Short mmCIF file of C-alpha atoms in Angstrom, two decimals:
data_model
loop_
_atom_site.label_atom_id
_atom_site.label_comp_id
_atom_site.label_asym_id
_atom_site.label_seq_id
_atom_site.Cartn_x
_atom_site.Cartn_y
_atom_site.Cartn_z
CA PHE A 325 -26.70 -5.54 14.29
CA LEU A 326 -28.91 -5.15 11.22
CA VAL A 327 -30.10 -1.75 12.35
CA GLN A 328 -26.55 -0.48 12.55
CA GLU A 329 -25.65 -1.97 9.17
CA THR A 330 -28.73 -0.53 7.49
CA GLU A 331 -27.82 2.89 8.81
CA GLY A 332 -24.42 2.48 7.16
CA VAL A 333 -26.15 2.05 3.80
CA ALA A 334 -28.31 5.10 4.43
CA VAL A 335 -25.20 7.17 5.02
CA MET A 336 -23.85 6.09 1.65
CA SER A 337 -27.04 7.02 -0.15
CA ASP A 338 -26.92 10.57 1.20
CA LEU A 339 -23.54 11.40 -0.28
CA GLY A 340 -23.24 14.67 -2.10
CA SER A 341 -22.44 14.51 -5.80
CA SER A 342 -20.81 17.84 -6.55
CA SER A 343 -17.69 19.62 -5.48
CA GLU A 344 -15.56 22.43 -6.77
CA GLY A 345 -13.26 21.15 -9.46
CA GLY A 346 -15.67 18.92 -11.32
CA ALA A 347 -16.58 15.95 -9.13
CA LEU A 348 -18.81 13.54 -11.00
CA ALA A 349 -22.33 12.66 -9.94
CA ARG A 350 -22.95 9.21 -8.53
CA GLN A 351 -25.84 6.82 -8.81
CA GLU A 352 -26.52 5.28 -5.44
CA PRO A 353 -28.07 1.83 -5.08
CA GLU A 354 -31.41 1.68 -3.30
CA ALA A 355 -31.25 0.75 0.36
CA THR A 356 -33.77 -1.56 1.95
CA GLU A 357 -34.30 -2.66 5.48
CA GLU A 358 -33.13 -6.20 4.69
CA ALA A 359 -30.18 -5.07 2.64
CA GLU A 360 -26.81 -5.91 4.08
CA PRO A 361 -24.08 -3.31 3.89
CA PRO A 362 -21.66 -3.55 0.98
CA PRO A 363 -18.08 -4.50 1.70
CA PRO A 364 -15.58 -1.65 2.07
CA CYS A 365 -15.12 -1.43 -1.70
CA THR A 366 -17.96 -2.64 -3.91
CA GLU A 367 -18.63 -2.68 -7.62
CA HIS A 368 -20.83 0.12 -8.84
CA HIS A 369 -21.48 -1.33 -12.26
CA GLU A 370 -21.21 -4.64 -13.96
CA VAL A 371 -17.80 -5.68 -15.15
CA GLU A 372 -17.12 -8.21 -17.85
CA ASP A 373 -16.59 -11.65 -16.42
CA ALA A 374 -12.95 -12.52 -16.17
CA PRO A 375 -11.79 -15.73 -17.84
CA PRO A 376 -11.39 -18.80 -15.68
CA ALA A 377 -8.62 -18.42 -13.16
CA VAL A 378 -5.32 -19.66 -14.50
CA LYS A 379 -4.20 -20.55 -11.00
CA GLN A 380 -6.03 -21.56 -7.88
CA PRO A 381 -3.65 -21.42 -4.92
CA CYS A 382 -4.77 -22.95 -1.68
CA VAL A 383 -3.77 -22.56 1.92
CA GLY A 384 -1.18 -24.92 3.33
CA GLU A 385 -2.58 -27.56 5.61
CA GLY A 386 -2.18 -27.37 9.31
CA ILE A 387 -2.35 -23.60 9.91
CA GLN A 388 -3.94 -23.31 13.32
CA VAL A 389 -4.64 -19.85 14.66
CA ALA A 390 -6.70 -18.75 17.65
CA LEU A 391 -8.57 -15.58 16.78
CA ALA A 392 -9.32 -14.07 20.17
CA LEU A 393 -8.38 -11.02 22.19
CA SER A 394 -6.96 -11.20 25.65
CA GLU A 395 -7.65 -8.47 28.18
CA SER A 396 -4.07 -7.23 28.05
CA CYS A 397 -4.19 -7.12 24.29
CA THR A 398 -7.40 -5.11 24.34
CA GLU A 399 -5.96 -2.65 26.82
CA THR A 400 -2.65 -2.30 25.00
CA MET A 401 -3.82 -1.98 21.41
CA LEU A 402 -7.11 -0.19 21.91
CA GLY A 403 -5.96 2.07 24.71
CA VAL A 404 -8.84 1.14 27.01
CA GLY A 405 -9.15 -0.39 30.43
CA GLU A 406 -11.24 -3.27 31.71
CA ASP A 407 -14.29 -1.12 32.42
CA GLN A 408 -14.52 0.19 28.87
CA ALA A 409 -13.68 -3.16 27.30
CA SER A 410 -16.49 -4.82 29.26
CA GLU A 411 -19.00 -2.79 27.25
CA LEU A 412 -18.33 -5.14 24.36
CA GLY A 413 -20.00 -7.93 26.33
CA GLU A 414 -19.21 -11.52 25.64
CA ILE A 415 -17.30 -10.78 22.43
CA ASN A 416 -14.17 -10.07 24.43
CA ASN A 417 -14.62 -13.26 26.45
CA CYS A 418 -11.91 -15.46 24.99
CA ASN A 419 -13.33 -18.57 26.66
CA ASN A 420 -16.79 -18.28 25.10
CA HIS A 421 -16.35 -16.70 21.67
CA LYS A 422 -13.89 -16.20 18.88
CA LEU A 423 -13.94 -12.91 17.08
CA SER A 424 -13.80 -14.83 13.81
CA GLN A 425 -17.48 -15.71 14.30
CA PHE A 426 -18.49 -12.11 13.65
CA SER A 427 -18.22 -10.06 10.51
CA PRO A 428 -15.99 -6.98 10.63
CA TRP A 429 -19.04 -4.80 10.02
CA VAL A 430 -20.76 -6.14 13.13
CA LEU A 431 -17.59 -5.72 15.19
CA ASN A 432 -17.22 -2.13 14.09
CA CYS A 433 -20.85 -1.35 14.88
CA LEU A 434 -20.43 -2.78 18.37
CA ALA A 435 -17.23 -0.84 18.80
CA CYS A 436 -18.91 2.40 17.73
CA ASP A 437 -21.64 1.82 20.31
CA ALA A 438 -19.01 1.32 22.99
CA GLY A 439 -17.01 4.34 21.84
CA LEU A 440 -14.06 2.18 20.84
CA ILE A 441 -12.08 1.42 17.71
CA LEU A 442 -12.09 -2.34 17.33
CA PHE A 443 -10.83 -2.79 13.78
CA PRO A 444 -7.44 -4.18 14.97
CA TYR A 445 -9.06 -7.25 16.47
CA PHE A 446 -6.21 -9.38 15.18
CA CYS A 447 -3.76 -7.51 17.41
CA SER A 448 -2.96 -10.65 19.39
CA LEU A 449 -1.49 -12.14 16.20
CA GLY A 450 1.89 -10.52 15.73
CA LEU A 451 4.24 -10.88 12.79
CA ASP A 452 6.39 -13.98 12.98
CA PHE A 453 9.25 -14.29 10.51
CA GLY A 454 10.82 -17.30 12.14
CA LEU A 455 9.41 -19.29 9.23
CA LYS A 456 8.74 -18.47 5.62
CA PRO A 457 5.32 -16.78 5.22
CA GLN A 458 2.50 -18.93 3.83
CA LEU A 459 0.98 -18.07 0.46
CA LEU A 460 -2.76 -17.52 0.97
CA THR A 461 -4.19 -16.34 -2.33
CA GLY A 462 -3.59 -13.81 -5.07
CA SER A 463 -4.63 -12.48 -8.46
CA TRP A 464 -3.08 -13.95 -11.61
CA ALA A 465 -5.72 -14.13 -14.34
CA GLU A 466 -6.50 -10.41 -14.06
CA TYR A 467 -3.11 -9.53 -15.54
CA THR A 468 -3.12 -11.92 -18.50
CA HIS A 469 -5.61 -10.03 -20.69
CA SER A 470 -2.91 -7.91 -22.36
CA PRO A 471 0.76 -8.62 -23.10
CA GLU A 472 3.34 -7.46 -20.58
CA ASN A 473 0.72 -6.24 -18.10
CA TYR A 474 3.11 -6.28 -15.18
CA LEU A 475 2.28 -4.77 -11.80
CA LYS A 476 3.91 -1.61 -10.48
CA GLY A 477 3.13 -1.60 -6.77
CA CYS A 478 0.41 -2.34 -4.23
CA LYS A 479 -0.78 -0.47 -1.12
CA TRP A 480 -3.11 -1.51 1.71
CA ALA A 481 -5.89 0.89 2.61
CA PRO A 482 -5.28 2.70 5.93
CA ASP A 483 -8.15 0.76 7.55
CA GLY A 484 -6.94 -2.56 6.13
CA SER A 485 -10.22 -3.36 4.38
CA CYS A 486 -8.85 -3.50 0.84
CA ILE A 487 -5.72 -3.24 -1.25
CA LEU A 488 -4.90 -1.06 -4.26
CA SER A 489 -2.70 -2.13 -7.17
CA ASN A 490 -1.15 -0.34 -10.14
CA SER A 491 -0.21 -2.04 -13.40
CA ALA A 492 1.24 -1.33 -16.83
CA ASP A 493 -2.21 -1.13 -18.47
CA ASN A 494 -2.75 2.15 -16.54
CA VAL A 495 -5.55 0.69 -14.43
CA LEU A 496 -5.85 1.06 -10.67
CA ARG A 497 -7.56 -1.99 -9.16
CA VAL A 498 -9.11 -2.35 -5.72
CA TYR A 499 -9.38 -5.77 -4.07
CA ASN A 500 -11.36 -6.49 -0.94
CA LEU A 501 -9.69 -8.37 1.86
CA PRO A 502 -10.95 -11.94 1.33
CA PRO A 503 -13.84 -12.52 3.76
CA GLU A 504 -12.57 -16.04 4.47
CA LEU A 505 -9.71 -14.48 6.43
CA TYR A 506 -12.22 -13.30 9.04
CA SER A 507 -13.15 -16.91 9.75
CA SER A 508 -11.46 -20.28 10.00
CA ASN A 509 -12.55 -21.36 6.50
CA TRP A 510 -9.23 -20.63 4.86
CA GLU A 511 -9.40 -23.78 2.75
CA GLU A 512 -12.16 -22.02 0.79
CA LEU A 513 -9.87 -19.20 -0.35
CA SER A 514 -9.91 -18.79 -4.13
CA GLU A 515 -8.21 -16.43 -6.53
CA MET A 516 -8.93 -12.76 -5.85
CA SER A 517 -10.80 -10.58 -8.33
CA PRO A 518 -10.90 -6.78 -8.26
CA VAL A 519 -14.11 -5.07 -7.20
CA LEU A 520 -13.15 -1.76 -8.78
CA ARG A 521 -11.15 -0.75 -11.85
CA MET A 522 -10.20 2.89 -12.40
CA THR A 523 -8.54 3.63 -15.74
CA GLU A 524 -6.09 6.47 -16.19
CA GLY A 525 -5.35 8.04 -19.58
CA ASP A 526 -1.61 7.34 -19.62
CA THR A 527 1.29 6.00 -17.57
CA ILE A 528 0.55 6.32 -13.87
CA TYR A 529 3.29 8.19 -12.04
CA ASP A 530 2.03 7.84 -8.48
CA TYR A 531 -1.05 7.03 -6.41
CA CYS A 532 -1.98 7.06 -2.72
CA TRP A 533 -4.83 6.49 -0.29
CA PHE A 534 -6.46 9.24 1.71
CA PRO A 535 -4.82 8.78 5.16
CA LYS A 536 -8.13 9.05 7.07
CA MET A 537 -9.81 6.43 4.87
CA ASN A 538 -12.43 4.47 6.82
CA SER A 539 -14.85 2.04 5.20
CA LEU A 540 -17.60 3.11 7.60
CA ASP A 541 -17.36 6.67 6.26
CA PRO A 542 -17.82 6.63 2.47
CA ASP A 543 -16.88 10.31 2.22
CA ALA A 544 -13.37 9.42 3.44
CA CYS A 545 -12.90 6.58 0.94
CA PHE A 546 -10.94 7.99 -1.95
CA ILE A 547 -7.68 7.61 -3.84
CA ALA A 548 -5.43 10.18 -5.52
CA SER A 549 -3.54 9.34 -8.70
CA SER A 550 -1.36 11.16 -11.18
CA SER A 551 -0.57 10.16 -14.75
CA ARG A 552 1.32 11.56 -17.71
CA ASP A 553 -0.27 14.65 -19.30
CA ASN A 554 -3.23 14.50 -16.92
CA PRO A 555 -4.33 16.36 -13.80
CA VAL A 556 -4.37 14.72 -10.40
CA HIS A 557 -7.50 12.61 -10.14
CA ILE A 558 -9.49 11.84 -6.98
CA TRP A 559 -11.28 8.50 -7.29
CA ASP A 560 -14.21 7.27 -5.21
CA ALA A 561 -13.08 4.02 -3.58
CA PHE A 562 -16.70 2.85 -3.11
CA TYR A 563 -17.96 3.16 -6.69
CA GLY A 564 -14.91 3.92 -8.82
CA ASP A 565 -16.25 7.30 -9.99
CA LEU A 566 -14.10 10.36 -10.51
CA ARG A 567 -14.82 12.73 -7.62
CA ALA A 568 -12.64 15.72 -8.43
CA THR A 569 -9.43 16.91 -10.08
CA PHE A 570 -6.48 19.03 -9.04
CA ARG A 571 -5.01 20.82 -12.06
CA PRO A 572 -1.42 22.05 -11.79
CA TYR A 573 -0.14 24.42 -14.48
CA ASN A 574 3.38 25.48 -15.39
CA HIS A 575 4.71 28.98 -16.10
CA LEU A 576 3.30 28.77 -19.67
CA ASP A 577 -0.16 27.99 -18.29
CA GLU A 578 0.08 24.45 -19.59
CA LEU A 579 -1.27 21.50 -17.66
CA THR A 580 1.57 19.52 -16.13
CA ALA A 581 1.50 16.15 -14.39
CA ALA A 582 2.71 15.52 -10.85
CA HIS A 583 5.50 12.94 -10.53
CA SER A 584 4.72 12.10 -6.90
CA LEU A 585 1.79 12.43 -4.50
CA CYS A 586 1.40 12.42 -0.74
CA PHE A 587 -1.40 13.56 1.59
CA SER A 588 -0.53 15.35 4.79
CA PRO A 589 -1.13 13.16 7.88
CA ASP A 590 -4.40 14.95 8.71
CA GLY A 591 -5.56 14.70 5.09
CA SER A 592 -6.12 18.44 4.73
CA ARG A 593 -3.41 18.97 2.09
CA LEU A 594 -2.26 17.11 -1.01
CA TYR A 595 1.44 17.53 -1.80
CA CYS A 596 2.51 17.05 -5.43
CA GLY A 597 6.10 16.72 -6.64
CA PHE A 598 7.38 18.45 -9.78
CA ASP A 599 10.70 19.49 -11.27
CA LYS A 600 12.44 21.52 -8.52
CA ALA A 601 9.12 22.30 -6.86
CA VAL A 602 6.34 21.00 -4.65
CA ARG A 603 2.79 22.23 -5.06
CA VAL A 604 0.33 22.02 -2.16
CA PHE A 605 -3.42 21.77 -2.76
CA ARG A 606 -6.17 22.01 -0.18
CA THR A 607 -8.05 18.73 -0.21
CA ASP A 608 -11.41 20.43 0.27
CA ARG A 609 -10.86 22.82 -2.67
CA PRO A 610 -10.23 20.99 -5.96
CA GLY A 611 -9.21 23.05 -8.95
CA ARG A 612 -6.03 24.88 -9.90
CA ASP A 613 -5.42 27.02 -6.81
CA CYS A 614 -2.36 25.84 -4.94
CA GLU A 615 0.70 26.96 -3.01
CA GLU A 616 3.99 26.55 -4.87
CA ARG A 617 7.08 25.68 -2.86
CA PRO A 618 10.29 25.72 -4.91
CA THR A 619 13.02 23.35 -3.76
CA VAL A 620 15.73 25.45 -5.39
CA VAL A 621 16.09 29.09 -4.30
CA LYS A 622 18.87 31.27 -5.70
CA LYS A 623 20.53 28.19 -7.16
CA GLN A 624 20.66 26.57 -3.74
CA GLY A 625 18.62 23.61 -2.58
CA GLN A 626 17.35 20.33 -3.97
CA SER A 627 17.38 20.06 -7.75
CA GLY A 628 15.75 17.50 -10.01
CA ILE A 629 12.27 16.02 -10.20
CA ILE A 630 10.69 15.34 -6.80
CA SER A 631 10.05 11.62 -7.26
CA CYS A 632 8.81 10.57 -3.80
CA MET A 633 7.61 12.14 -0.56
CA ALA A 634 6.79 11.11 3.01
CA PHE A 635 5.68 12.80 6.24
CA SER A 636 7.16 12.42 9.69
CA PRO A 637 4.61 10.81 12.03
CA LEU A 638 5.56 13.04 14.97
CA GLN A 639 6.96 16.33 13.68
CA ALA A 640 5.80 18.92 11.16
CA VAL A 641 8.43 17.75 8.69
CA TYR A 642 8.23 16.07 5.30
CA ALA A 643 10.97 14.48 3.22
CA CYS A 644 11.40 14.72 -0.54
CA GLY A 645 13.50 12.43 -2.70
CA SER A 646 14.53 13.46 -6.19
CA TYR A 647 15.93 11.87 -9.32
CA SER A 648 19.05 13.96 -8.70
CA ARG A 649 19.95 11.42 -5.94
CA THR A 650 19.23 13.86 -3.09
CA VAL A 651 16.95 13.84 -0.05
CA GLY A 652 15.64 17.04 1.52
CA LEU A 653 13.81 17.67 4.79
CA TYR A 654 11.27 20.50 4.76
CA SER A 655 9.03 22.34 7.19
CA CYS A 656 5.32 21.67 6.75
CA ASP A 657 4.50 25.23 7.80
CA ASP A 658 6.22 27.16 5.03
CA GLY A 659 8.14 24.60 2.98
CA SER A 660 11.54 25.93 4.04
CA LEU A 661 14.49 23.57 3.62
CA LEU A 662 15.63 22.23 7.00
CA ALA A 663 18.36 19.86 5.85
CA LEU A 664 19.76 18.45 2.63
CA LEU A 665 21.19 14.97 3.13
CA PRO A 666 24.43 13.98 1.36
CA GLN A 667 24.30 12.21 -1.99
CA ARG A 668 24.86 8.61 -0.98
CA HIS A 669 22.67 6.80 -3.49
CA ARG A 670 23.85 5.67 -6.90
CA GLY A 671 20.59 6.45 -8.68
CA GLY A 672 17.52 8.62 -8.42
CA LEU A 673 15.35 8.19 -5.33
CA THR A 674 12.28 6.02 -5.86
CA HIS A 675 10.93 5.50 -2.33
CA LEU A 676 11.40 6.79 1.21
CA LEU A 677 9.74 6.07 4.53
CA PHE A 678 9.87 7.41 8.10
CA SER A 679 10.08 5.08 11.06
CA PRO A 680 7.03 5.23 13.39
CA ASP A 681 9.03 7.11 16.05
CA GLY A 682 10.16 9.69 13.48
CA HIS A 683 13.86 9.25 14.35
CA HIS A 684 14.87 7.34 11.23
CA LEU A 685 14.36 7.77 7.50
CA TYR A 686 14.74 4.87 5.06
CA THR A 687 15.56 5.66 1.43
CA GLY A 688 15.93 3.55 -1.71
CA SER A 689 16.82 4.37 -5.29
CA ARG A 690 17.25 3.10 -8.85
CA LYS A 691 20.05 0.67 -9.73
CA ASP A 692 21.25 0.81 -6.14
CA PRO A 693 22.17 -2.30 -4.10
CA GLU A 694 21.10 -0.94 -0.72
CA ILE A 695 18.44 0.82 1.36
CA LEU A 696 19.91 3.44 3.68
CA CYS A 697 18.75 4.21 7.22
CA TRP A 698 19.39 7.85 8.18
CA ASP A 699 19.50 9.14 11.75
CA LEU A 700 17.40 12.31 11.73
CA ARG A 701 18.68 13.29 15.18
CA ASP A 702 22.02 13.76 13.43
CA PRO A 703 21.05 14.64 9.83
CA GLY A 704 23.56 13.29 7.36
CA GLN A 705 24.50 10.28 9.47
CA VAL A 706 23.76 6.84 7.98
CA LEU A 707 23.16 4.30 10.74
CA PHE A 708 23.16 1.16 8.60
CA SER A 709 22.37 -0.13 5.14
CA LEU A 710 20.11 -2.98 3.98
CA PRO A 711 21.38 -4.91 0.93
CA ARG A 712 19.02 -5.75 -1.93
CA THR A 713 19.36 -6.39 -5.67
CA VAL A 714 18.07 -3.57 -7.88
CA ARG A 715 19.44 -3.67 -11.41
CA THR A 716 16.87 -1.55 -13.24
CA ASN A 717 15.24 1.89 -13.07
CA GLN A 718 11.99 0.34 -11.86
CA ARG A 719 10.49 1.67 -8.64
CA ILE A 720 10.77 -1.08 -6.02
CA TYR A 721 8.78 -0.33 -2.88
CA PHE A 722 9.64 -1.35 0.66
CA ASP A 723 7.54 -1.14 3.81
CA LEU A 724 7.77 -1.16 7.60
CA ASP A 725 5.45 -2.99 9.94
CA PRO A 726 3.42 -0.71 12.28
CA SER A 727 5.93 -1.16 15.11
CA GLY A 728 8.86 -0.18 12.92
CA ARG A 729 10.76 -3.35 13.77
CA TYR A 730 10.58 -5.24 10.49
CA LEU A 731 11.40 -3.78 7.09
CA LEU A 732 10.39 -5.77 4.00
CA SER A 733 11.49 -5.28 0.41
CA GLY A 734 11.50 -7.18 -2.86
CA ASP A 735 14.22 -7.10 -5.48
CA THR A 736 14.82 -7.52 -9.21
CA ASP A 737 15.31 -11.29 -8.86
CA GLY A 738 11.89 -11.82 -7.24
CA ALA A 739 13.15 -12.45 -3.71
CA MET A 740 11.60 -10.83 -0.65
CA SER A 741 13.87 -9.91 2.27
CA VAL A 742 12.91 -9.19 5.87
CA TRP A 743 15.23 -7.24 8.17
CA ASP A 744 14.93 -6.92 11.93
CA THR A 745 15.97 -3.31 12.53
CA LEU A 746 16.26 -3.93 16.29
CA THR A 747 19.37 -6.02 15.61
CA ALA A 748 21.16 -3.10 13.97
CA PRO A 749 24.39 -2.02 15.70
CA PRO A 750 23.70 0.87 18.09
CA ASP A 751 26.93 2.75 17.34
CA GLY A 752 25.84 3.70 13.82
CA ASN A 753 29.01 2.78 11.94
CA GLU A 754 27.12 2.34 8.67
CA GLU A 755 27.35 -1.42 8.94
CA VAL A 756 25.48 -3.71 6.57
CA LEU A 757 22.46 -5.33 8.24
CA GLN A 758 21.84 -8.79 6.80
CA PRO A 759 18.26 -10.06 6.31
CA LEU A 760 16.57 -12.03 9.04
CA LEU A 761 14.68 -13.96 6.35
CA GLN A 762 14.83 -14.15 2.58
CA PHE A 763 12.60 -16.23 0.31
CA GLN A 764 11.57 -16.39 -3.34
CA ALA A 765 8.22 -14.61 -3.48
CA HIS A 766 7.89 -14.45 -7.29
CA ARG A 767 9.61 -15.73 -10.40
CA ASP A 768 9.97 -12.17 -11.68
CA CYS A 769 10.84 -8.81 -10.12
CA THR A 770 9.07 -8.28 -6.78
CA ASN A 771 8.41 -4.55 -7.10
CA GLY A 772 5.70 -4.01 -4.48
CA THR A 773 5.57 -4.91 -0.79
CA SER A 774 2.94 -3.70 1.66
CA VAL A 775 2.38 -4.76 5.28
CA HIS A 776 -1.21 -4.85 6.56
CA PRO A 777 -1.88 -2.13 9.17
CA PHE A 778 -2.92 -4.57 11.91
CA MET A 779 -3.14 -8.15 10.63
CA PRO A 780 -0.07 -10.34 10.03
CA LEU A 781 -0.55 -10.14 6.27
CA VAL A 782 1.92 -9.06 3.61
CA ALA A 783 0.94 -8.18 0.05
CA SER A 784 3.43 -8.38 -2.78
CA CYS A 785 3.26 -7.85 -6.52
CA SER A 786 5.57 -8.65 -9.38
CA GLY A 787 6.54 -8.11 -12.98
CA GLN A 788 8.69 -5.92 -15.18
CA ARG A 789 9.10 -4.96 -18.81
CA HIS A 790 11.05 -7.56 -20.79
CA PHE A 791 13.01 -6.88 -23.95
CA PRO A 792 14.17 -9.67 -26.29
CA SER A 793 17.91 -9.85 -26.76
CA PRO A 794 19.36 -10.23 -30.29
CA GLY A 795 20.24 -13.86 -29.65
CA ASP A 796 16.76 -14.85 -28.44
CA ALA A 797 14.87 -14.58 -31.73
CA SER A 798 14.02 -18.28 -31.65
CA SER A 799 12.11 -17.93 -28.38
CA SER A 800 10.07 -14.87 -29.34
CA ASP A 801 6.75 -14.71 -31.12
CA GLU A 802 5.93 -13.04 -34.43
CA ASP A 803 5.76 -9.61 -32.81
CA GLY A 804 9.21 -9.97 -31.29
CA VAL A 805 7.88 -10.27 -27.73
CA MET A 806 9.54 -12.84 -25.51
CA SER A 807 7.35 -15.77 -24.56
CA SER A 808 6.40 -16.21 -20.92
CA ASP A 809 8.03 -19.61 -20.68
CA SER A 810 11.41 -18.42 -21.96
CA ILE A 811 11.83 -15.54 -19.50
CA GLY A 812 9.78 -16.62 -16.47
CA VAL A 813 7.17 -13.84 -16.56
CA ASP A 814 5.22 -13.59 -13.31
CA ASN A 815 2.67 -10.78 -13.19
CA ALA A 816 0.73 -11.29 -9.97
CA LEU A 817 -0.62 -9.80 -6.77
CA THR A 818 -0.24 -12.19 -3.82
CA LEU A 819 -1.17 -12.27 -0.13
CA TRP A 820 1.09 -13.92 2.45
CA TRP A 821 0.31 -15.00 6.02
CA ALA A 822 3.17 -13.88 8.28
CA GLY A 823 1.59 -14.78 11.61
CA PRO A 824 1.87 -17.80 13.92
CA GLN A 825 1.56 -21.17 12.22
CA GLY A 826 0.41 -24.51 13.57
CA SER A 827 2.72 -27.39 14.33
CA THR A 828 1.65 -29.42 11.31
CA SER A 829 2.50 -26.54 8.99
CA LYS A 830 6.00 -26.50 10.43
CA GLU A 831 6.40 -30.16 9.64
CA GLY A 832 5.61 -29.47 6.00
CA GLN A 833 7.81 -26.44 5.74
CA GLY A 834 10.00 -28.04 3.11
CA GLN A 835 7.08 -28.69 0.74
CA PRO A 836 6.10 -25.61 -1.32
CA MET A 837 2.42 -24.89 -1.73
CA PRO A 838 0.82 -24.89 -5.21
CA HIS A 839 2.12 -21.90 -7.18
CA ASP A 840 4.58 -21.19 -4.37
CA THR A 841 8.01 -20.75 -5.88
CA GLY A 842 9.75 -22.06 -2.76
CA VAL A 843 13.31 -21.28 -1.72
#
């Protein structure tokens, strides 16, 4: 195992340090034969010690989970038969070993030797929303250093090794998946701390992971972000360095910021949303050269700022949402408009997402009490709506599990709702689909929700800007900022276990965990 891991470090040390567009040089740590590989995202330089954690959540007692793969699970999820799976030796023997005894790095090395992809070794643990998810851990102290440092979304890495957060202090933070989750020592879980901090110059408009990100390939570990009055930045997710920039210019040759970002599924193109236009950059050629695709041609098409984008998983089609309350479907080949969906939302689009089968498109917007599910086999037809409370202009993300069955979203009141889309009426009469489960995830606005790509984990984040009302002067400080106690501020990133739970945990279902807001 150590030979394989040492080779992983050697690969990292051989990374190139220059690329067209101004990628920054890196300083690689020295690799030794005894050195263990770094986790998927590691600190490159020392960071000031954070103050003592203000909260120390713990795992609820009685969670009993068997971490082992059955033969049918291996064949179904990994796409291999018994002959290939046997190459993994005794690791796949559920009677002799539990996969939790091995580190994910060792499992991946064994999988590479066998020609398999074994990262989803928790595939036998499906999502279970029959009970309220259990709060595992989170990050609270990190967001108390500056006033009103609320979060603005969180996104799991495509390989599930780490999670990325955005906050009002214009810092992107990367957290590793707690190593205790790979074992049975969940009682040792403590508050999470970021391993990387990447600071933007101004308000961050959008950010996204490279879709082919893999912690075993450092060259594929990077993040794109866009902020006000700045070019699009490409950040190294191993060391936090700036790799390259994409610089869009307007008709006056002035640098202009992208309002939305999205990589193509193969990672070869970076799509950037602007006012009535989408610009497409080649990922391997940073700089200013790009293809411009206007969304309005001869006064026809989709107007407004392109605020969000998503790609169909099966067809060469991408969807664009705009602040003009419209959704457009475009061809990936030439950017031609294929369909313009009716204006059904009350506010500007803030998030959209394709179903895994590519047949449905989910859209959400500002100050709008519902998420709409569109039938793309009959463009313009709304199959059903999902009610949620959104009373502000804040972007509130929602997410689908990998199967496309469960859709999760937060709301302005801090609740998280889970819908089972398989229970939607088949006739498509635009009926309202009520949540399968709803619980209070945070005391403040739950603006970010992200489902882990293969483990039954859900990440959520919270917070929003608060303004003192004229009648609340007595509860504000000298600067006129509302106190945390008077308005229930909750700026946090949290992880929830949404998998099977032991019998003893069911017995204590009515007792909230420490720092769990309960229902």
